[in-house]
PDB file of C-alpha atoms in Angstrom:
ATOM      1  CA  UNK A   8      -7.245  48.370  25.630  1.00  0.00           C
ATOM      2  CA  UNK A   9      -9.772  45.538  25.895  1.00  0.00           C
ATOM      3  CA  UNK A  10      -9.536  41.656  25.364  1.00  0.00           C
ATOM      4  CA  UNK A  11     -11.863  42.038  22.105  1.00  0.00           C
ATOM      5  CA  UNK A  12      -8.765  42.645  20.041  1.00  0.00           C
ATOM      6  CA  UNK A  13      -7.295  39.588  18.227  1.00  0.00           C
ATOM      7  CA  UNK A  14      -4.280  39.944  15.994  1.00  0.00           C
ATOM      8  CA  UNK A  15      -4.197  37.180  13.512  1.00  0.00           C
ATOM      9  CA  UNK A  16      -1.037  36.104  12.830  1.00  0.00           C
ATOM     10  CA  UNK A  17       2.323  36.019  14.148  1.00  0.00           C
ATOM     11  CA  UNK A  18       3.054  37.434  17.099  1.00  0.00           C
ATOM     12  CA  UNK A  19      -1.099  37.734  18.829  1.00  0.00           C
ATOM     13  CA  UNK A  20       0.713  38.125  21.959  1.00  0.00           C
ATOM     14  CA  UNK A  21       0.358  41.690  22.198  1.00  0.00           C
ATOM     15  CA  UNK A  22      -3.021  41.781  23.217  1.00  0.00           C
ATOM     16  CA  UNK A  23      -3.348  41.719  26.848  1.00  0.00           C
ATOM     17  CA  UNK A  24      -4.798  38.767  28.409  1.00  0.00           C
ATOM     18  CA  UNK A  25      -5.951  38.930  31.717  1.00  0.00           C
ATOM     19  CA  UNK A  26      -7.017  35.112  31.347  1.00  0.00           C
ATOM     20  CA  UNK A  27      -4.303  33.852  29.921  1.00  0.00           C
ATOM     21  CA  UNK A  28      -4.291  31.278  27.045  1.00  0.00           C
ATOM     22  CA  UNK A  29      -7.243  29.503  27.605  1.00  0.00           C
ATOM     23  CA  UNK A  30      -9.486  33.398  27.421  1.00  0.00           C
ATOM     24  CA  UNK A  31      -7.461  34.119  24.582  1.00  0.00           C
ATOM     25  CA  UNK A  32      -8.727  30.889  22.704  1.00  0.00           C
ATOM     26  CA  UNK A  33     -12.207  31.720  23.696  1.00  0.00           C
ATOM     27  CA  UNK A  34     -11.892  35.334  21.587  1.00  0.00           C
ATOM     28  CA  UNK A  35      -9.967  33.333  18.630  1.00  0.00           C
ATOM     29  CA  UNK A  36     -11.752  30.231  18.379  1.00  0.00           C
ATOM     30  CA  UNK A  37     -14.798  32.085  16.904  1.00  0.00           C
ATOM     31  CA  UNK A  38     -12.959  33.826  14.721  1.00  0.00           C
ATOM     32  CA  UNK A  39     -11.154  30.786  13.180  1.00  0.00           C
ATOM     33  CA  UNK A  40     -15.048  29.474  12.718  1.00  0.00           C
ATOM     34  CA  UNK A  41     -15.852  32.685  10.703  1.00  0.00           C
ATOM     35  CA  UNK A  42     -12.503  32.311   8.385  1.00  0.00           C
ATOM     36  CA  UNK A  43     -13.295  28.881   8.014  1.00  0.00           C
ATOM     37  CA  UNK A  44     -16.798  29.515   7.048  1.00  0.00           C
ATOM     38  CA  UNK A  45     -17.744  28.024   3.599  1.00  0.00           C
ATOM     39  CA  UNK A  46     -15.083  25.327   4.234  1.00  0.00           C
ATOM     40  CA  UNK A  47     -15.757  21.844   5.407  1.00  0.00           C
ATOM     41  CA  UNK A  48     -13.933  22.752   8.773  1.00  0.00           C
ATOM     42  CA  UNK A  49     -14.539  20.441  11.949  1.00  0.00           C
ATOM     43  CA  UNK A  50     -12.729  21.785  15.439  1.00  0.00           C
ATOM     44  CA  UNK A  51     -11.225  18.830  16.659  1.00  0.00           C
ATOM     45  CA  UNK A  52     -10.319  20.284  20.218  1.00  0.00           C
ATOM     46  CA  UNK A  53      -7.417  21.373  22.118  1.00  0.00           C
ATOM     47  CA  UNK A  54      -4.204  19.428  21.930  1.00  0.00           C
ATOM     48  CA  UNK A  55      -2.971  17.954  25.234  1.00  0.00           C
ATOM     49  CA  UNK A  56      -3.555  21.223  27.907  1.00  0.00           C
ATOM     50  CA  UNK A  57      -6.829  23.343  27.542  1.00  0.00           C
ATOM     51  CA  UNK A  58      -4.182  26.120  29.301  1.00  0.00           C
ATOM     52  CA  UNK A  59      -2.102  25.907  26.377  1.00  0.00           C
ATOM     53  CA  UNK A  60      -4.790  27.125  24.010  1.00  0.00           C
ATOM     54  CA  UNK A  61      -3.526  25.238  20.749  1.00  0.00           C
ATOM     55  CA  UNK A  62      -6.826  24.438  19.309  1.00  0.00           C
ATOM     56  CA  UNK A  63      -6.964  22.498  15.725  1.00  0.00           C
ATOM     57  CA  UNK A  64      -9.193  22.516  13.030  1.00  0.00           C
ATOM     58  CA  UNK A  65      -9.313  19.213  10.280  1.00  0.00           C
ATOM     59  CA  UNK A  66     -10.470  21.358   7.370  1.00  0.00           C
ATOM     60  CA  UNK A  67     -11.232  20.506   3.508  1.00  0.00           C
ATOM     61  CA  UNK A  68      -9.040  17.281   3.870  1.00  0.00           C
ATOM     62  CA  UNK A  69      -5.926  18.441   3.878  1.00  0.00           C
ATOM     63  CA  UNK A  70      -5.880  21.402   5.560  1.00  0.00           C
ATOM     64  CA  UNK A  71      -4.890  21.596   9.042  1.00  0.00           C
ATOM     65  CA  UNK A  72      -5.253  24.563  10.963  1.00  0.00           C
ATOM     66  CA  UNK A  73      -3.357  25.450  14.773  1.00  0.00           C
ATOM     67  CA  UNK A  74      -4.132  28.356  17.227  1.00  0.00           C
ATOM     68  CA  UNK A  75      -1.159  29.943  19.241  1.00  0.00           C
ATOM     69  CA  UNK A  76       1.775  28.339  18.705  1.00  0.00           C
ATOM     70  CA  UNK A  77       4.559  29.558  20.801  1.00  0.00           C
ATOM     71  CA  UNK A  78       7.609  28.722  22.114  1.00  0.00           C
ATOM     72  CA  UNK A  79       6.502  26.840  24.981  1.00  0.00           C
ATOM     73  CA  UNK A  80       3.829  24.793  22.596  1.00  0.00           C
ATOM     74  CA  UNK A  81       6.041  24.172  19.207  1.00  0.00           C
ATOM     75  CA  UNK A  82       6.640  20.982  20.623  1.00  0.00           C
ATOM     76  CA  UNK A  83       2.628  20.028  20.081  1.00  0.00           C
ATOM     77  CA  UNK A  84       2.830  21.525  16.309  1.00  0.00           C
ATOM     78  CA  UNK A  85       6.272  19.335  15.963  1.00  0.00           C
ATOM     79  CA  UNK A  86       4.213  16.391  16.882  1.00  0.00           C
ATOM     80  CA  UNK A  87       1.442  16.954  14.495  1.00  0.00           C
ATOM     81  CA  UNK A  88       3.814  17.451  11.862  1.00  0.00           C
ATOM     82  CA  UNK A  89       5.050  14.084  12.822  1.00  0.00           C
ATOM     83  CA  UNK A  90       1.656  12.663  12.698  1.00  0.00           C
ATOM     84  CA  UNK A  91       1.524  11.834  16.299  1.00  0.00           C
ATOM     85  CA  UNK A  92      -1.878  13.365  16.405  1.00  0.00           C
ATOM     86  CA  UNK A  93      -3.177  11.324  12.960  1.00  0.00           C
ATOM     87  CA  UNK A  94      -2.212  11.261   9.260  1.00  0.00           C
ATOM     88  CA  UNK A  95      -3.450  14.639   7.840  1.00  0.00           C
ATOM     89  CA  UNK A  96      -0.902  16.799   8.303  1.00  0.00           C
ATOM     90  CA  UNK A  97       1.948  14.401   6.483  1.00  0.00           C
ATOM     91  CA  UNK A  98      -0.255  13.599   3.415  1.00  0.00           C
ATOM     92  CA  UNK A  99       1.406  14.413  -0.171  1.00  0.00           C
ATOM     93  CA  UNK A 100      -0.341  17.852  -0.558  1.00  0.00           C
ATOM     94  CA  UNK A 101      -1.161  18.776   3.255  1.00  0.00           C
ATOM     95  CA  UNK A 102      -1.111  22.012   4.577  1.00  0.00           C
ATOM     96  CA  UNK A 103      -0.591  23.455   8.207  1.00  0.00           C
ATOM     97  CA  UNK A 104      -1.765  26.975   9.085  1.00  0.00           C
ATOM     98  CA  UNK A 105      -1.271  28.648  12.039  1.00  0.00           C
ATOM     99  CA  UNK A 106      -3.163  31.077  13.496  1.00  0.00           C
ATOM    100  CA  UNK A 107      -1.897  33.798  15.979  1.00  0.00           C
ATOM    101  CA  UNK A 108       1.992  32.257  16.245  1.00  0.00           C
ATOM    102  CA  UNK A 109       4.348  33.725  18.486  1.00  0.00           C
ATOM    103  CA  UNK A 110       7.930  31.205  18.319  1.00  0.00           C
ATOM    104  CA  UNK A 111      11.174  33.239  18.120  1.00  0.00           C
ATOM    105  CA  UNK A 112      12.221  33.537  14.199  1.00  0.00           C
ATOM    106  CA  UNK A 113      14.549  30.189  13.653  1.00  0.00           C
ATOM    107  CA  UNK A 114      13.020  28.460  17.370  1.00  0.00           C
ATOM    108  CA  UNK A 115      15.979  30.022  19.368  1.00  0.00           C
ATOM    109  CA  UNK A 116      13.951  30.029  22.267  1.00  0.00           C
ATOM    110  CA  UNK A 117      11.852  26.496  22.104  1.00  0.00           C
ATOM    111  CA  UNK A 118      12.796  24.157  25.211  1.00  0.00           C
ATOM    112  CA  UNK A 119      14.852  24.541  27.471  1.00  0.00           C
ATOM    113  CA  UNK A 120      19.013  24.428  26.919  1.00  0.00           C
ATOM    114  CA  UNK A 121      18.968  20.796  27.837  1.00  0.00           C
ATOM    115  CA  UNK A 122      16.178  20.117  25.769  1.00  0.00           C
ATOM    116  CA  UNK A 123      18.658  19.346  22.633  1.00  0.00           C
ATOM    117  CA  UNK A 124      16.410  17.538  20.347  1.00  0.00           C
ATOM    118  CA  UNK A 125      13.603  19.519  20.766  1.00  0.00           C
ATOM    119  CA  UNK A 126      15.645  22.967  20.085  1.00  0.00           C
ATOM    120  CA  UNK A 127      17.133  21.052  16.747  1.00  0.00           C
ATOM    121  CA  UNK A 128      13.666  19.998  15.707  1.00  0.00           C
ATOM    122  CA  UNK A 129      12.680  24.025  15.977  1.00  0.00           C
ATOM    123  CA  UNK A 130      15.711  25.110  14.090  1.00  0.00           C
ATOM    124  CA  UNK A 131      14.617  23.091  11.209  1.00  0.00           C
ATOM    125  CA  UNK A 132      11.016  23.648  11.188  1.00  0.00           C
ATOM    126  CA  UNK A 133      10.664  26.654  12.493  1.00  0.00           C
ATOM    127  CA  UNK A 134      13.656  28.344  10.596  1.00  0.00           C
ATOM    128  CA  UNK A 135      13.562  31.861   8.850  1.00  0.00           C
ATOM    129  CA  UNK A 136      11.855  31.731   5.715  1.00  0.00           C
ATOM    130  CA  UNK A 137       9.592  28.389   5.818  1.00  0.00           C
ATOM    131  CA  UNK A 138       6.614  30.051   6.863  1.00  0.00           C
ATOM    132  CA  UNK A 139       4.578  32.133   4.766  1.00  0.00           C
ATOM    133  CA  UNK A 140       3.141  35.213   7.236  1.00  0.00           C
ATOM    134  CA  UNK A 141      -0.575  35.167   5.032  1.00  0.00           C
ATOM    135  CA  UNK A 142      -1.667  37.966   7.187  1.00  0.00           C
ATOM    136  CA  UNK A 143      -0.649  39.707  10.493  1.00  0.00           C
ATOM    137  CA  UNK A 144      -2.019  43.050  11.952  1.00  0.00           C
ATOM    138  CA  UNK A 145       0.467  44.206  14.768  1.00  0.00           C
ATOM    139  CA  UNK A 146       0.511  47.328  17.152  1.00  0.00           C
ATOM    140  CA  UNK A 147       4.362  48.658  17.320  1.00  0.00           C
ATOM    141  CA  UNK A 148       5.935  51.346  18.843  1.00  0.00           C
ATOM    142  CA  UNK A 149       9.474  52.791  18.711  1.00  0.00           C
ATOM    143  CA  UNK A 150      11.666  53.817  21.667  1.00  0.00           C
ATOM    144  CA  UNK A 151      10.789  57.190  21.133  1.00  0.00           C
ATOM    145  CA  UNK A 152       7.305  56.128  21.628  1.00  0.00           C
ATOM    146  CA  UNK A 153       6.141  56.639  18.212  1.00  0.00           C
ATOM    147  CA  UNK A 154       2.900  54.366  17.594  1.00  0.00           C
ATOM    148  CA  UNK A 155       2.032  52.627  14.617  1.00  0.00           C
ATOM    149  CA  UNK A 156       0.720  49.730  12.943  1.00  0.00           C
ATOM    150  CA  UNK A 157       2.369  46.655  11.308  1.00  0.00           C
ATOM    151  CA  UNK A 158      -0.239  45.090   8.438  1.00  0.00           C
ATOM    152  CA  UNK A 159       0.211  42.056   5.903  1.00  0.00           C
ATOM    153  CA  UNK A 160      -2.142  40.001   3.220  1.00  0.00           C
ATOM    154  CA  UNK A 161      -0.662  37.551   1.432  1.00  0.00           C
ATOM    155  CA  UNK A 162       0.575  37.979  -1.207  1.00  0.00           C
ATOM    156  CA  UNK A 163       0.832  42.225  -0.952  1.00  0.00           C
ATOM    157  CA  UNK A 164       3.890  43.771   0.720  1.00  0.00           C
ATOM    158  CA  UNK A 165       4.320  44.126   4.266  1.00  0.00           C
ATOM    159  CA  UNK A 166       3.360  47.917   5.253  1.00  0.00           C
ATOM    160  CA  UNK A 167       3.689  49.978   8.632  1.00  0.00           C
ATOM    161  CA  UNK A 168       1.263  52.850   8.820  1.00  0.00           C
ATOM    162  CA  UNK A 169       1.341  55.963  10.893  1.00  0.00           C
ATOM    163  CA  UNK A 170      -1.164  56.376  14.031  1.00  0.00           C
ATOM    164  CA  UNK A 171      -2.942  58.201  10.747  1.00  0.00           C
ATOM    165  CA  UNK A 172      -3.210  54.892   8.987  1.00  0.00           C
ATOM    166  CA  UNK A 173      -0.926  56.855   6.367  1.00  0.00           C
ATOM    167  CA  UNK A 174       2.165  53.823   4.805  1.00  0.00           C
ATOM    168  CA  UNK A 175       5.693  55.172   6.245  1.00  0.00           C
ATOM    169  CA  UNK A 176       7.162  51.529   4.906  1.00  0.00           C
ATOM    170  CA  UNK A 177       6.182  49.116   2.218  1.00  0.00           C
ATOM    171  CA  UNK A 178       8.414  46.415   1.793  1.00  0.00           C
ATOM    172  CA  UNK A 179       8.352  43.674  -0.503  1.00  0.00           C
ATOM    173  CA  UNK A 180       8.647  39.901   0.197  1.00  0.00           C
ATOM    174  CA  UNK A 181       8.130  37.578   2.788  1.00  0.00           C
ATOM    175  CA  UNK A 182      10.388  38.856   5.080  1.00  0.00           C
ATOM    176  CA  UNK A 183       8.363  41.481   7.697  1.00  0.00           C
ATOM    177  CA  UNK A 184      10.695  44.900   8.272  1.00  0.00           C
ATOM    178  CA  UNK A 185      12.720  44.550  10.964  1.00  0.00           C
ATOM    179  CA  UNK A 186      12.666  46.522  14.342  1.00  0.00           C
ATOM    180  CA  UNK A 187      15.435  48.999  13.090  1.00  0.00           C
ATOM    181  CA  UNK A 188      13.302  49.804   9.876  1.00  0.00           C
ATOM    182  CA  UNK A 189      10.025  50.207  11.646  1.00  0.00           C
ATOM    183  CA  UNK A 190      11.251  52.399  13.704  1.00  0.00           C
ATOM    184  CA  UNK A 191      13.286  54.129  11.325  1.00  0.00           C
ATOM    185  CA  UNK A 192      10.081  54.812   9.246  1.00  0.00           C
ATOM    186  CA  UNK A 193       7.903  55.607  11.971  1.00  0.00           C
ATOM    187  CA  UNK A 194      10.481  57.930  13.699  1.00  0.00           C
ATOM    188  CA  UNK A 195      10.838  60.007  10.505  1.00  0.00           C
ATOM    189  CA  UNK A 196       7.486  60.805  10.185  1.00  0.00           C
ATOM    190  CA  UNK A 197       7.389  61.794  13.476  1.00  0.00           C
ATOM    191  CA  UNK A 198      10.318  63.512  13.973  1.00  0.00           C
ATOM    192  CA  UNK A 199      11.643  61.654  16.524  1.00  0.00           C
ATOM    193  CA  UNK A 200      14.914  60.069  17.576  1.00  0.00           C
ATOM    194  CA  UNK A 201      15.836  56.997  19.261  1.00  0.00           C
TER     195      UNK A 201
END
């Protein structure tokens, strides 16, 4: 209803944004600061485009942390991971967390259709499976206009909750429920058909 929500983790783009990337980044950045807290976390700025919002954090050593990677930014994580940026991320032992990303599972949608290097550096990094979702917090709603809530922390199950904040869906693993077993859950509870 407001731009004071944030949803950490993937897919933040459901907030509304009235200011785009760069207001979004203004709500996140501070709390990126508070998760970092207690850490030896430096913000190192905004790669590239202020309008992109991809800020990055240098944290403990070897901890790299990225703000709202998308599909029209996994280029700038791509380069980081190459080290284009500096070393850290491609130490022995490194680790890259991203806050609030929203790419298409497997990069489908990363460059344009010409862009063929690009779209086979997204199918290998960003592929199914080799990212860890530590935590995500996600308004859904069915067809049928059933709301509800998808919620993750790392390492518990992924669960969907009722508008009642009652689970409907608790599903083991890394892999987040799909669309068909969201609503499927939700929809049940509810009553409701597709």
């Amino acid at each position: 209803e407001n731009d004071n929500i944030v949803y950490l983790g993937k897919h933040g783009q459901l907030a509304d944004w009235s200011g785009g990337m760069r207001q979004r980044f203004r709500a996140t950045r501070p709390l990126v600061d508070t998760l970092l807290e207690g850490r030896q976390a430096n913000f190192a700025g905004l790669l590239e485009d202020a309008e992109d919002g991809v800020g990055v954090w240098a944290c403990d050593g070897d901890i790299t942390v990225l703000t709202h990677v998308a599909d029209t930014t996994a280029g700038l994580l791509f380069k980081l991971l190459r080290g284009e940026y500096g070393s850290a991320p491609t130490r022995e032992g490194a680790m890259v967390c991203v806050v609030n990303a929203f790419w298409t599972d497997g990069g489908e949608k990363v460059g344009n259709p010409w862009e063929f290097k690009l779209r086979e550096e997204a199918r290998d990094v960003l592929k199914a499976g080799s990212w860890e979702v530590v935590y995500c917090l996600r308004a859904v709603r069915t067809a049928a206009g059933v709301p509800g809530t998808m919620w993750r922390r790392y390492p518990e199950p992924w669960l969907v909750l009722d508008e009642t904040g009652r689970v409907v869906l608790s599903k083991e693993g890394s892999e987040e429920p799909s669309s068909a077993e969201v609503a499927e859950a939700l929809n049940r509870t509810a009553n409701a058909t597709e």
